[in-house]
Short mmCIF file of C-alpha atoms in Angstrom, two decimals:
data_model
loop_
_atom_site.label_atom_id
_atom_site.label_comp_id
_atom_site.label_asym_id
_atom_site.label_seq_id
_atom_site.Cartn_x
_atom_site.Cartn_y
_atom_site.Cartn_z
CA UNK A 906 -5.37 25.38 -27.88
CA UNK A 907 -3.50 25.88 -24.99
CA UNK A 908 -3.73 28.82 -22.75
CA UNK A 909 -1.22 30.99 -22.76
CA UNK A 910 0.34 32.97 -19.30
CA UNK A 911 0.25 36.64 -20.29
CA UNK A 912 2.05 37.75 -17.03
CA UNK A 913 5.21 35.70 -18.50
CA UNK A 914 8.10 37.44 -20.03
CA UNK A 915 11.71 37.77 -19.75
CA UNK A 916 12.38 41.17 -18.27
CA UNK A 917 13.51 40.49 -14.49
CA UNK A 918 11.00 43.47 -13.91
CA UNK A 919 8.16 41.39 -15.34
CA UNK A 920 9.90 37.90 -13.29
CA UNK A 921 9.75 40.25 -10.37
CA UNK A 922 5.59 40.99 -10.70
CA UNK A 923 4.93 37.09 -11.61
CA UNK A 924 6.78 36.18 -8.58
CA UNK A 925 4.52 38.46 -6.46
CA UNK A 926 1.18 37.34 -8.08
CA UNK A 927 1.70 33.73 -7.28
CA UNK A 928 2.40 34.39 -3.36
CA UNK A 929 -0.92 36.57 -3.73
CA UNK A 930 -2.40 33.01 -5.16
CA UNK A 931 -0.89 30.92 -2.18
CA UNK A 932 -3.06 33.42 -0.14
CA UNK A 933 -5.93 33.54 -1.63
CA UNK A 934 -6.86 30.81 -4.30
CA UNK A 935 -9.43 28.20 -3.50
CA UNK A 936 -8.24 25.17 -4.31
CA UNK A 937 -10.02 22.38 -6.77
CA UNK A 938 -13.24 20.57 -4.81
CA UNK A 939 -12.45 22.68 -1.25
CA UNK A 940 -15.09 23.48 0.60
CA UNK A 941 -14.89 26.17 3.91
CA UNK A 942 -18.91 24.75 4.65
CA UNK A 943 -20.09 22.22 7.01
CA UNK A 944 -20.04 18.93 5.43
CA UNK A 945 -23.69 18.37 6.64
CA UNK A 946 -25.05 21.42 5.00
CA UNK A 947 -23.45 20.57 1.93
CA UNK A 948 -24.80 19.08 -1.61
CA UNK A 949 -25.22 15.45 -2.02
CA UNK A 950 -23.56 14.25 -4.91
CA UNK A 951 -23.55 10.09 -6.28
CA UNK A 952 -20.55 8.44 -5.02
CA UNK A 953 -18.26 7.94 -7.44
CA UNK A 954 -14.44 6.01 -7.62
CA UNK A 955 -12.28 4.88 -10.31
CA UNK A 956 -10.62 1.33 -8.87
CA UNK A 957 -8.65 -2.15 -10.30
CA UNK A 958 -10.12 -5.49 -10.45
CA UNK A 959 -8.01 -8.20 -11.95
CA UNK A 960 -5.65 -5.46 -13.43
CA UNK A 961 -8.50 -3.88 -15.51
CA UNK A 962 -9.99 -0.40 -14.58
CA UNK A 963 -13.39 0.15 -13.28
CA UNK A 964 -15.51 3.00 -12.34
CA UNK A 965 -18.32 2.84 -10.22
CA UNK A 966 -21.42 5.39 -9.93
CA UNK A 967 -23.41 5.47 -7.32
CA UNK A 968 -25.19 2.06 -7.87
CA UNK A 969 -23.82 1.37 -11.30
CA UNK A 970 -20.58 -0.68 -12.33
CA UNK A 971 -18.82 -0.09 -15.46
CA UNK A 972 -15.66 -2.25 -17.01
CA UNK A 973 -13.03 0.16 -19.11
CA UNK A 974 -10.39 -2.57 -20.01
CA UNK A 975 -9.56 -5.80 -20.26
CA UNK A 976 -5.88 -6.10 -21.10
CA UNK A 977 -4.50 -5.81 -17.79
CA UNK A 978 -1.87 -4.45 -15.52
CA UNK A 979 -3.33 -1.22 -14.73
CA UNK A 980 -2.41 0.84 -11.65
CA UNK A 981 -2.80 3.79 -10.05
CA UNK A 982 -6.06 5.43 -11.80
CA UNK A 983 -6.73 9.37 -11.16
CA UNK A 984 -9.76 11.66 -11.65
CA UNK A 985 -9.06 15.20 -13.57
CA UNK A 986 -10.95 17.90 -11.12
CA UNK A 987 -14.09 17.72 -13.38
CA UNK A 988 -14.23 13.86 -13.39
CA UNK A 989 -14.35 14.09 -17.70
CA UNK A 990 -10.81 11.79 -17.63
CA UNK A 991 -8.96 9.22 -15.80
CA UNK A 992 -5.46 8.96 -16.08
CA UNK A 993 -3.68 5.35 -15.22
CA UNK A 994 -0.29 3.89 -15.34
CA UNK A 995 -0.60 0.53 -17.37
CA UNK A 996 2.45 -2.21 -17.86
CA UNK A 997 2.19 -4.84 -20.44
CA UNK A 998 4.74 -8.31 -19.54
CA UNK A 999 7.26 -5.73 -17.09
CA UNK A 1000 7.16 -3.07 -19.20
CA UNK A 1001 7.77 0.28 -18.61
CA UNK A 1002 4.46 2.07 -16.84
CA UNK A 1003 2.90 3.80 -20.04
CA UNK A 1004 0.70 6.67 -19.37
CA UNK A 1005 -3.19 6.26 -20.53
CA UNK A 1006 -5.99 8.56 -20.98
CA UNK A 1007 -9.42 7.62 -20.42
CA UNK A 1008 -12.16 9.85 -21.71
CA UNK A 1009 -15.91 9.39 -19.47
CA UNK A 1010 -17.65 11.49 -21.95
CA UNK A 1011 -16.93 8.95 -25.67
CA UNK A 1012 -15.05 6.32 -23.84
CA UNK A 1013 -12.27 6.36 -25.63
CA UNK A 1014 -8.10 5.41 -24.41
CA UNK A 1015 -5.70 7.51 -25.54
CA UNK A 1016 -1.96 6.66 -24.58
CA UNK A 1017 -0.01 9.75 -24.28
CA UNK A 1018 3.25 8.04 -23.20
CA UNK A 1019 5.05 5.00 -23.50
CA UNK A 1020 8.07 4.95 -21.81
CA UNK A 1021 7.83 5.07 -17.82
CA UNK A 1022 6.05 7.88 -16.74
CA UNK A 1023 5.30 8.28 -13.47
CA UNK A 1024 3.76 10.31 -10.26
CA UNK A 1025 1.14 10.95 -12.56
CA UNK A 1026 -0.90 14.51 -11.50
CA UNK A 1027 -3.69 16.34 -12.56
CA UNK A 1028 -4.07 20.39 -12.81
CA UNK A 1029 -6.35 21.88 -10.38
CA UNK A 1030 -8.40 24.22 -12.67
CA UNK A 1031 -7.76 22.46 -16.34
CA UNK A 1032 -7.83 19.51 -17.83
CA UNK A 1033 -4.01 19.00 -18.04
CA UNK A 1034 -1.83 16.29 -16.92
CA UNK A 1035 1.56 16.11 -15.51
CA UNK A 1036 3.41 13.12 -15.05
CA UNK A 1037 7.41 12.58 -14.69
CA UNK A 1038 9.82 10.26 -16.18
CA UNK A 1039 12.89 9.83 -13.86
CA UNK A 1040 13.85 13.81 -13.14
CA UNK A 1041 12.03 15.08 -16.65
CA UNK A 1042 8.66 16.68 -15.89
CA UNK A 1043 6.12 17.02 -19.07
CA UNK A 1044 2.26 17.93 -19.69
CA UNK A 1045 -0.25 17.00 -21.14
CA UNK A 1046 -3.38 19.04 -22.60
CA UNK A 1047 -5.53 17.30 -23.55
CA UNK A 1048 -7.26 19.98 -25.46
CA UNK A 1049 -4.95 18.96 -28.17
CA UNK A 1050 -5.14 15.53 -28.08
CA UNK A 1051 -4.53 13.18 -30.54
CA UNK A 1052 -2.36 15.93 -32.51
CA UNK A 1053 0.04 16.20 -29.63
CA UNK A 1054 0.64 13.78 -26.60
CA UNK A 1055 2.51 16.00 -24.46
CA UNK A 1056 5.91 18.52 -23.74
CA UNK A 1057 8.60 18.57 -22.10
CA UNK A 1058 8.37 21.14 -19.31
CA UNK A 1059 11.64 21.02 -17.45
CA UNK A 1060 14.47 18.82 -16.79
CA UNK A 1061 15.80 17.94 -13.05
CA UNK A 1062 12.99 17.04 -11.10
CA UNK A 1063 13.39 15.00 -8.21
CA UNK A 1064 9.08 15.99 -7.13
CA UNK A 1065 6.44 18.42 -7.50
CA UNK A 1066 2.83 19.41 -7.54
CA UNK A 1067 0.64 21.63 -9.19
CA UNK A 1068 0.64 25.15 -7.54
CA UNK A 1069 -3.53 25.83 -6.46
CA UNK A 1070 -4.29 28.01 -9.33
CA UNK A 1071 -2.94 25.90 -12.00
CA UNK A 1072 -0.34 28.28 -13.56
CA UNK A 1073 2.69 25.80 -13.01
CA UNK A 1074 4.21 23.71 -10.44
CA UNK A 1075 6.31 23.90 -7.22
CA UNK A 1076 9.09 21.32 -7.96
CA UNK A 1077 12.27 19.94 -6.39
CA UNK A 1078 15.49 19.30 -7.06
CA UNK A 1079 17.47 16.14 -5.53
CA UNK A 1080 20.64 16.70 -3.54
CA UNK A 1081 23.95 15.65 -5.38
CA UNK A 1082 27.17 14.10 -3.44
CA UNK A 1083 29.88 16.28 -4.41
CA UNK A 1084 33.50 15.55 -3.74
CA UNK A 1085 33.45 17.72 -0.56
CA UNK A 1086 29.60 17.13 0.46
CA UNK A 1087 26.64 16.82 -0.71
CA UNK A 1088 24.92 19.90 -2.53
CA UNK A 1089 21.19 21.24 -1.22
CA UNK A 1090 17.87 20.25 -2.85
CA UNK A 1091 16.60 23.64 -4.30
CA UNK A 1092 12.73 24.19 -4.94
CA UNK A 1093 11.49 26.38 -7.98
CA UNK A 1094 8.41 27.76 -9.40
CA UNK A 1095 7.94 26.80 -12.91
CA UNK A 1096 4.97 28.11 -15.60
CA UNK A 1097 3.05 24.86 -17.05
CA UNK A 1098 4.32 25.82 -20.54
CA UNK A 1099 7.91 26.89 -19.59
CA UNK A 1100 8.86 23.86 -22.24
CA UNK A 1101 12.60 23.77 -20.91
CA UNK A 1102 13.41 27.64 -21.19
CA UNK A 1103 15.19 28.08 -17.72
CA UNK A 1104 14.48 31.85 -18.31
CA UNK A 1105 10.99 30.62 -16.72
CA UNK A 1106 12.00 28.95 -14.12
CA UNK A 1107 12.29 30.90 -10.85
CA UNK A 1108 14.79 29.78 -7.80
CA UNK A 1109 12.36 29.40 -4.69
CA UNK A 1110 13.96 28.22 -1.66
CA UNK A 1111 16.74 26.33 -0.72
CA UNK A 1112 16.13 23.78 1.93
CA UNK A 1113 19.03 23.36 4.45
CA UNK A 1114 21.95 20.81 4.39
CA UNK A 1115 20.63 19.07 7.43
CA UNK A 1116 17.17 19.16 9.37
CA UNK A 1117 16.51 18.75 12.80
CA UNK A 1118 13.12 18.29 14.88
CA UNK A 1119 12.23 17.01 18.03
CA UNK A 1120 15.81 14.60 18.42
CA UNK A 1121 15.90 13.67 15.29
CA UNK A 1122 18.16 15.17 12.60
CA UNK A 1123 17.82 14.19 8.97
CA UNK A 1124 20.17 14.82 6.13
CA UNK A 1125 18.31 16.61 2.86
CA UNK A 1126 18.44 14.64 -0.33
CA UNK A 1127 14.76 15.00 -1.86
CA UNK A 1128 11.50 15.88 -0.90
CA UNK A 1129 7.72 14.84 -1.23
CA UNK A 1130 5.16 15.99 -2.94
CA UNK A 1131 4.13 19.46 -1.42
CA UNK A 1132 0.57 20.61 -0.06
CA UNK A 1133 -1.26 24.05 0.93
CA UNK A 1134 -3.37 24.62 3.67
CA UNK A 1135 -6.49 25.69 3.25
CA UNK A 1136 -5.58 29.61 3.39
CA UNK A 1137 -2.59 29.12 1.56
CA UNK A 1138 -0.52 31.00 3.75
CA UNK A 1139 1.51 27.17 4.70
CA UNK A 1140 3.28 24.40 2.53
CA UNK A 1141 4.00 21.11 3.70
CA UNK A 1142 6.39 18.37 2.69
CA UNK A 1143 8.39 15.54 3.54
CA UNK A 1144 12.46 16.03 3.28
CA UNK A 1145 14.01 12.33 2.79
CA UNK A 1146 17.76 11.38 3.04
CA UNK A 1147 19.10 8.85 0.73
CA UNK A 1148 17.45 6.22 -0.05
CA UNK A 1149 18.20 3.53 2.30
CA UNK A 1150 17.99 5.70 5.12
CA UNK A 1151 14.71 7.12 3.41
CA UNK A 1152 12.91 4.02 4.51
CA UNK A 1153 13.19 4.77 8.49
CA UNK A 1154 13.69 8.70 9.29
CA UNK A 1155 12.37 11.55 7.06
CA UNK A 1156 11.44 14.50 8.57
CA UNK A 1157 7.86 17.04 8.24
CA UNK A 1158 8.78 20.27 7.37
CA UNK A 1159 6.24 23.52 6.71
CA UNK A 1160 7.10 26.09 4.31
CA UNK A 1161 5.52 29.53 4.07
CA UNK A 1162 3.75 30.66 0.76
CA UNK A 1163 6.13 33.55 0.54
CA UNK A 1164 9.24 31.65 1.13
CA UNK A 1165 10.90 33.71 4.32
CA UNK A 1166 9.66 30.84 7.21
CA UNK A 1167 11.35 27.20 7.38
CA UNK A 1168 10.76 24.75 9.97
CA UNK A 1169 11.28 21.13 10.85
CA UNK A 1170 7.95 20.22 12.61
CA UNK A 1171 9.11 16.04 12.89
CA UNK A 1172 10.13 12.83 12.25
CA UNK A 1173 7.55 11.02 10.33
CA UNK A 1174 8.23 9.03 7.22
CA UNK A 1175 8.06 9.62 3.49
CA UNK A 1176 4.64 8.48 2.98
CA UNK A 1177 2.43 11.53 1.03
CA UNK A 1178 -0.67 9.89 2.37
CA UNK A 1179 0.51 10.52 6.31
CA UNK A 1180 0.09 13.83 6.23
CA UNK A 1181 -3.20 16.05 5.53
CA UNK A 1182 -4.15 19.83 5.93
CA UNK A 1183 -7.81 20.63 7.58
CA UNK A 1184 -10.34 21.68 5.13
CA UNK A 1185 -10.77 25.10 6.65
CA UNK A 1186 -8.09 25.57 9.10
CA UNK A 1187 -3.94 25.98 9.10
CA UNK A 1188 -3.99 22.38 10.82
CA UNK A 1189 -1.96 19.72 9.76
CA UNK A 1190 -2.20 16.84 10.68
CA UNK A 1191 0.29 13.82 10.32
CA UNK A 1192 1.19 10.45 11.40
CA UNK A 1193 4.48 10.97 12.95
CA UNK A 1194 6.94 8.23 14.24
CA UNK A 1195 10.50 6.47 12.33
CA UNK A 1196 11.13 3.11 11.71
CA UNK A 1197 9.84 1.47 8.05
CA UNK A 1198 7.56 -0.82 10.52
CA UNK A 1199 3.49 0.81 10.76
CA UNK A 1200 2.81 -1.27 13.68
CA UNK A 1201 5.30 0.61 15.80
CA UNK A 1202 5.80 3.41 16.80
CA UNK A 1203 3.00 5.97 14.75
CA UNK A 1204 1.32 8.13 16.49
CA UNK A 1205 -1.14 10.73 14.82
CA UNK A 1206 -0.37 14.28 15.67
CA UNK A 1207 -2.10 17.59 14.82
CA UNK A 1208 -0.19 21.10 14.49
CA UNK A 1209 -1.83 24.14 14.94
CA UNK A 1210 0.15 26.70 12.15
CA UNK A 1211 2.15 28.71 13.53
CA UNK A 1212 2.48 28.09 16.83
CA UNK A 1213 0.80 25.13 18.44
CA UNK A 1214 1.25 21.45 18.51
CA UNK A 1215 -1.31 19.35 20.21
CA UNK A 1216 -0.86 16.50 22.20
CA UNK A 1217 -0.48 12.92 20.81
CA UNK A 1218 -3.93 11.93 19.33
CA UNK A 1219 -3.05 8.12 19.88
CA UNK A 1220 -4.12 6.44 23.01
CA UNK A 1221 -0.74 4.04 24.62
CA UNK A 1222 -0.59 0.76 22.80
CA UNK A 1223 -2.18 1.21 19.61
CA UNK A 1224 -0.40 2.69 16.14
CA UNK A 1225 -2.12 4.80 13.42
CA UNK A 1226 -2.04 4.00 9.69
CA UNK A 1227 -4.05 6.39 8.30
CA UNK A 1228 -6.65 9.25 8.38
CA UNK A 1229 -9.26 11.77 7.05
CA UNK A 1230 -10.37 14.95 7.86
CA UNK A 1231 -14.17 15.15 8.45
CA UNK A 1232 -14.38 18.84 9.35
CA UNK A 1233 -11.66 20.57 11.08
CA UNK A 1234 -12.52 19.96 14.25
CA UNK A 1235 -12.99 15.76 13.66
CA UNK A 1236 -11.17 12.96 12.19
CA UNK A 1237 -11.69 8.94 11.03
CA UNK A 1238 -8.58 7.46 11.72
CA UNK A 1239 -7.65 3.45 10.71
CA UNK A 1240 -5.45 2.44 13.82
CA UNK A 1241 -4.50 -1.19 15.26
CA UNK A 1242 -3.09 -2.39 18.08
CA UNK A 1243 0.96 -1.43 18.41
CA UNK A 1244 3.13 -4.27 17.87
CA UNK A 1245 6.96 -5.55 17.08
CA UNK A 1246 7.16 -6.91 13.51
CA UNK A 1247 5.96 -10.57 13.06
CA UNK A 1248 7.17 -12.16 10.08
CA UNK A 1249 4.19 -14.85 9.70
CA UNK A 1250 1.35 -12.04 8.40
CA UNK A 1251 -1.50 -13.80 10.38
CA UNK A 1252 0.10 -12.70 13.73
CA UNK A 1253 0.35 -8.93 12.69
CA UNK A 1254 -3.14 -6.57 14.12
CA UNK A 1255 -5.66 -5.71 11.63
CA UNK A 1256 -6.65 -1.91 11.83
CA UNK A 1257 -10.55 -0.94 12.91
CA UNK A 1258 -11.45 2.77 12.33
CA UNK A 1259 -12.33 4.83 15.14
CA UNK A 1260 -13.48 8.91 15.27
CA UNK A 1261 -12.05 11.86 17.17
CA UNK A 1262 -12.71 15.34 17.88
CA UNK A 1263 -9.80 17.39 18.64
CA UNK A 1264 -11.95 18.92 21.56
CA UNK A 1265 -12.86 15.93 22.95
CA UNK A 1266 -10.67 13.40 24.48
CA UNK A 1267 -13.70 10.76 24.22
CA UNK A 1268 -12.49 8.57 20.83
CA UNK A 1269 -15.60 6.45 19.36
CA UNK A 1270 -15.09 3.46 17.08
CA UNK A 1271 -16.34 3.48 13.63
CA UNK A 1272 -16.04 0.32 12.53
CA UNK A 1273 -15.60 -3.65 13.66
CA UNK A 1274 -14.27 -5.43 10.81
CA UNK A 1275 -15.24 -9.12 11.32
CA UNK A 1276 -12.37 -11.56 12.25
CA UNK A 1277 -9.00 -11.60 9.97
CA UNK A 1278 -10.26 -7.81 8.14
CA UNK A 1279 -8.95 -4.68 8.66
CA UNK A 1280 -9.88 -1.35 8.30
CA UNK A 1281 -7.58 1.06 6.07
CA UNK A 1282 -7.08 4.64 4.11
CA UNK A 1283 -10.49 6.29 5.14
CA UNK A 1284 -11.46 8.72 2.87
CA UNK A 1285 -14.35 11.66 3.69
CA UNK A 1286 -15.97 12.32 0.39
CA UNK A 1287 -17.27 16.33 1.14
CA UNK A 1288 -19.61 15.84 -2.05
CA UNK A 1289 -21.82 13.71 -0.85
CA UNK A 1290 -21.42 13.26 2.74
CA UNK A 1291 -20.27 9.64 2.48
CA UNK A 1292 -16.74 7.60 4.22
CA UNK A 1293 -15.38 5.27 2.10
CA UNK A 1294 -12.26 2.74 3.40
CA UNK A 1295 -11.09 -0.31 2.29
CA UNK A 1296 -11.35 -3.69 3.92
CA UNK A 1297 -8.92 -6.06 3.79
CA UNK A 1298 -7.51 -9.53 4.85
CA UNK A 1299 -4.48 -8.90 3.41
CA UNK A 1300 -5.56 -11.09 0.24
CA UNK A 1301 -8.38 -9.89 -1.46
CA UNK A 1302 -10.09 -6.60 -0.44
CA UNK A 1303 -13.54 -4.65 -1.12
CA UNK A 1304 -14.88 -0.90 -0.37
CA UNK A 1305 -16.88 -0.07 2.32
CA UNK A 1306 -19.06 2.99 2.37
CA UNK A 1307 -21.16 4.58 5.22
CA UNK A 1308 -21.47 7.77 7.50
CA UNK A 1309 -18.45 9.13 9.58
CA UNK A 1310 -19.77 7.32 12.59
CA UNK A 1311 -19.64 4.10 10.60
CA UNK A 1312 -23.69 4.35 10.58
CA UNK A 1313 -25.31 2.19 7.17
CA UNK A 1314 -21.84 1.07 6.63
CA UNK A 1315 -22.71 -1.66 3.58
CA UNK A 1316 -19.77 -3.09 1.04
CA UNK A 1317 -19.97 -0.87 -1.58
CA UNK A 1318 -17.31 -2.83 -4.60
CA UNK A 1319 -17.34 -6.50 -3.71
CA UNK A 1320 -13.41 -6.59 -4.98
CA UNK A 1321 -10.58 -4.88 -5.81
CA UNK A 1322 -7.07 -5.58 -6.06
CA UNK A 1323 -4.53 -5.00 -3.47
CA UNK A 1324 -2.60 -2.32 -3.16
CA UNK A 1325 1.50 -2.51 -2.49
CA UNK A 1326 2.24 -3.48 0.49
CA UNK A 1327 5.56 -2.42 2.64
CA UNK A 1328 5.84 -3.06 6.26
CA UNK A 1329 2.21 -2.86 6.31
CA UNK A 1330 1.96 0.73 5.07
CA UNK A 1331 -0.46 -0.13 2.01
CA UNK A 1332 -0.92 2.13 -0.52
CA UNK A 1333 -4.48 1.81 -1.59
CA UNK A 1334 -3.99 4.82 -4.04
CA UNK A 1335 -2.34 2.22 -6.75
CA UNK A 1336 -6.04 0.68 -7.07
CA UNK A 1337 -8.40 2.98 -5.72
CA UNK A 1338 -9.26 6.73 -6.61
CA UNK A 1339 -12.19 8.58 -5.20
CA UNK A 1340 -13.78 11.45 -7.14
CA UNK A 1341 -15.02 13.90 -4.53
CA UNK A 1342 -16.10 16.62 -6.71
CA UNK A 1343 -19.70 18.00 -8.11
CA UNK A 1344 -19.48 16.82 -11.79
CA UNK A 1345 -22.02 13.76 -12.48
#
């Protein structure tokens, strides 16, 4: 049965109060597998990942390899926060993406959706899924699963993510070209089980018309996903223009939990991977730089919220494209060589991994992929003390694992598919998913 919000109602008195308690959340919820400790004083846990071989899903345990289909074209697996489901996308001959359920405790598949559902997200605190199709945002619990596959939740959705306590989402609407101008997006708080009554849905903020930061200015169509720093004073996000401008300029914006402070940090672009909160600071860091190329022209930067930015993290000549937190003072981050676009593949750099310490301007490799492999999306699994990446020669890839120093690195899953590839930003997410929490 699913739980029930007693705080809602329809009163604006009672809007008023629900509006209040969920700033009080930004400020003071712990969000799902955080953890304020040092990683080296805390519990080692199996390393475990959901991935894609040959279009089937696999998980992997520790030592242990396990097969969970066999029809194909699966993409984009993710954990629930107590690793008891997966959910993946899966297309059969160009179909739409259908939604799938994967149980860990009976095995079984459940499809909750067939008919293109999309940016597929789990709740924080529950065992509830939400997933999109185009701008219509639904759930599902799957405490009442097979009875019901999911609801509707709301209608106009252009992105969103689970607020940190679970109770509903922080979602965006898209810009829309008007005969004198184009309207601003709008972001609103919305109760998991508002099921389309726009009584429930709360007005937010309203991001401005246009955005400037550093030299850049960038007009506001739609946003990214959106994600709190570790106090949850801070939200980040990515505003994008249209679409074909989308692809070279976007711009980094922080939002705080109450609403009342805006600001345009910089250009970066829409990539939700390029940009990560500390695990126990207000420190964001992001990969910041324009132009759809990742060879040129991305440079890893770290703000300090409020106030500070630091310096350029990214020694001359070389371009980041991607990163981890470790702690909050260090990072892994999978850089290459900075270099004009090449059409023939083979004359493009391969990315290495290399550490840093924000105190320290000394930057030590972690890796030396052999010749034709690169190095990409490092992952710091808290759990069990382990970094993951992926290496890659561009045509078949496997998972490393090892310490953050790149100590008793070994290959971890001999293969897994590629991810989508564009400009060289690959998005590993669409094959591999790590599960970085305490269930077995």
């Amino acid at each position: 049965m699913k739980i029930q919000q007693k705080f809602l109602g329809k009163s604006l008195f009672v809007w008023k109060r629900l509006f209040c308690l969920l700033v009080a959340v930004f400020l003071t919820a712990g969000f799902c597998g955080e953890s304020y400790a040092d990683p080296e004083s805390a519990p080692v846990h199996p390393v475990k990942a959901a991935f894609v071989r040959k279009g089937n899903l696999w998980i992997k345990a520790g030592t242990e390899e396990k097969q969970l289909t066999d029809l194909g074209g699966v993409s984009g697996p993710k954990w629930s926060y107590d690793g008891q489901w997966i959910a993946y996308n899966r297309s059969q001959n160009g179909s739409d993406q259908e939604v799938w359920l994967y149980n860990a405790k009976d095995g079984r598949h459940e499809q909750i959706y067939a008919r293109g559902g999309t940016n597929l997200q789990w709740s924080p605190v529950r065992n509830m899924l939400a997933f999109q199709d185009q701008t219509v945002l639904n759930i599902t619990d799957t405490d009442v699963l097979p009875q019901q596959h999911f609801d509707n939740v709301a209608l106009g959705v252009n992105n969103y993510s689970w607020l940190p306590d679970g109770s509903g989402f922080l979602a965006s609407t898209a810009a829309d070209r008007l005969p004198d101008g184009w309207t601003n997006p709008v972001l609103y708080l919305i109760p998991y089980d508002a099921k389309m009554d726009e009584k429930k849905m709360k007005r937010f903020f309203t991001i401005p018309s246009e955005l400037t930061g550093g030299s850049v200015t960038v007009l506001s169509i739609g946003t990214s996903i959106f994600k709190w720093s570790a106090d949850r004073r801070w939200i980040s996000f990515v505003v994008h223009p249209t679409a074909s401008w989308s692809a070279d300029s976007d711009m980094l914006c922080l939002l705080s939990a109450d609403g009342k402070h805006f600001k345009p940090v910089n250009e970066m672009l829409a990539n939700s991977g390029w940009f990560k909160w500390a695990p126990a600071r207000s420190r964001l860091a992001y990969i910041q730089g324009g132009g759809r190329m990742a060879l040129e022209n991305k440079h890893l930067k770290v703000k300090e919220v409020p106030a500070l930015q630091l310096p350029a993290l990214t020694p001359k000549g070389y371009a980041d494209v991607g990163f981890t937190w470790v702690t909050s003072e260090k990072l892994v981050v999978s850089r290459s060589a900075e270099s004009t676009w090449q059409q023939d593949p083979s004359q493009r750099p391969l990315p290495a991994l290399v550490q840093l310490h924000l105190q320290d301007p000394q930057q030590q490799p972690v890796s030396s992929p052999p010749a034709g492999y690169g190095d990409y999306a490092p992952q710091y699994l808290k759990s069990s003390r382990r970094l993951g990446w992926v290496r890659s020669n561009r045509e078949k890839a496997g998972v490393m694992l090892g310490k953050d120093n790149g100590a008793e690195a070994v290959l971890w899953i001999e293969s897994v598919d590629l991810g989508s590839n564009y400009y060289e930003q690959w998005d590993w997410s669409e094959v591999l998913c790590w599960y970085d929490g305490t269930s077995s």
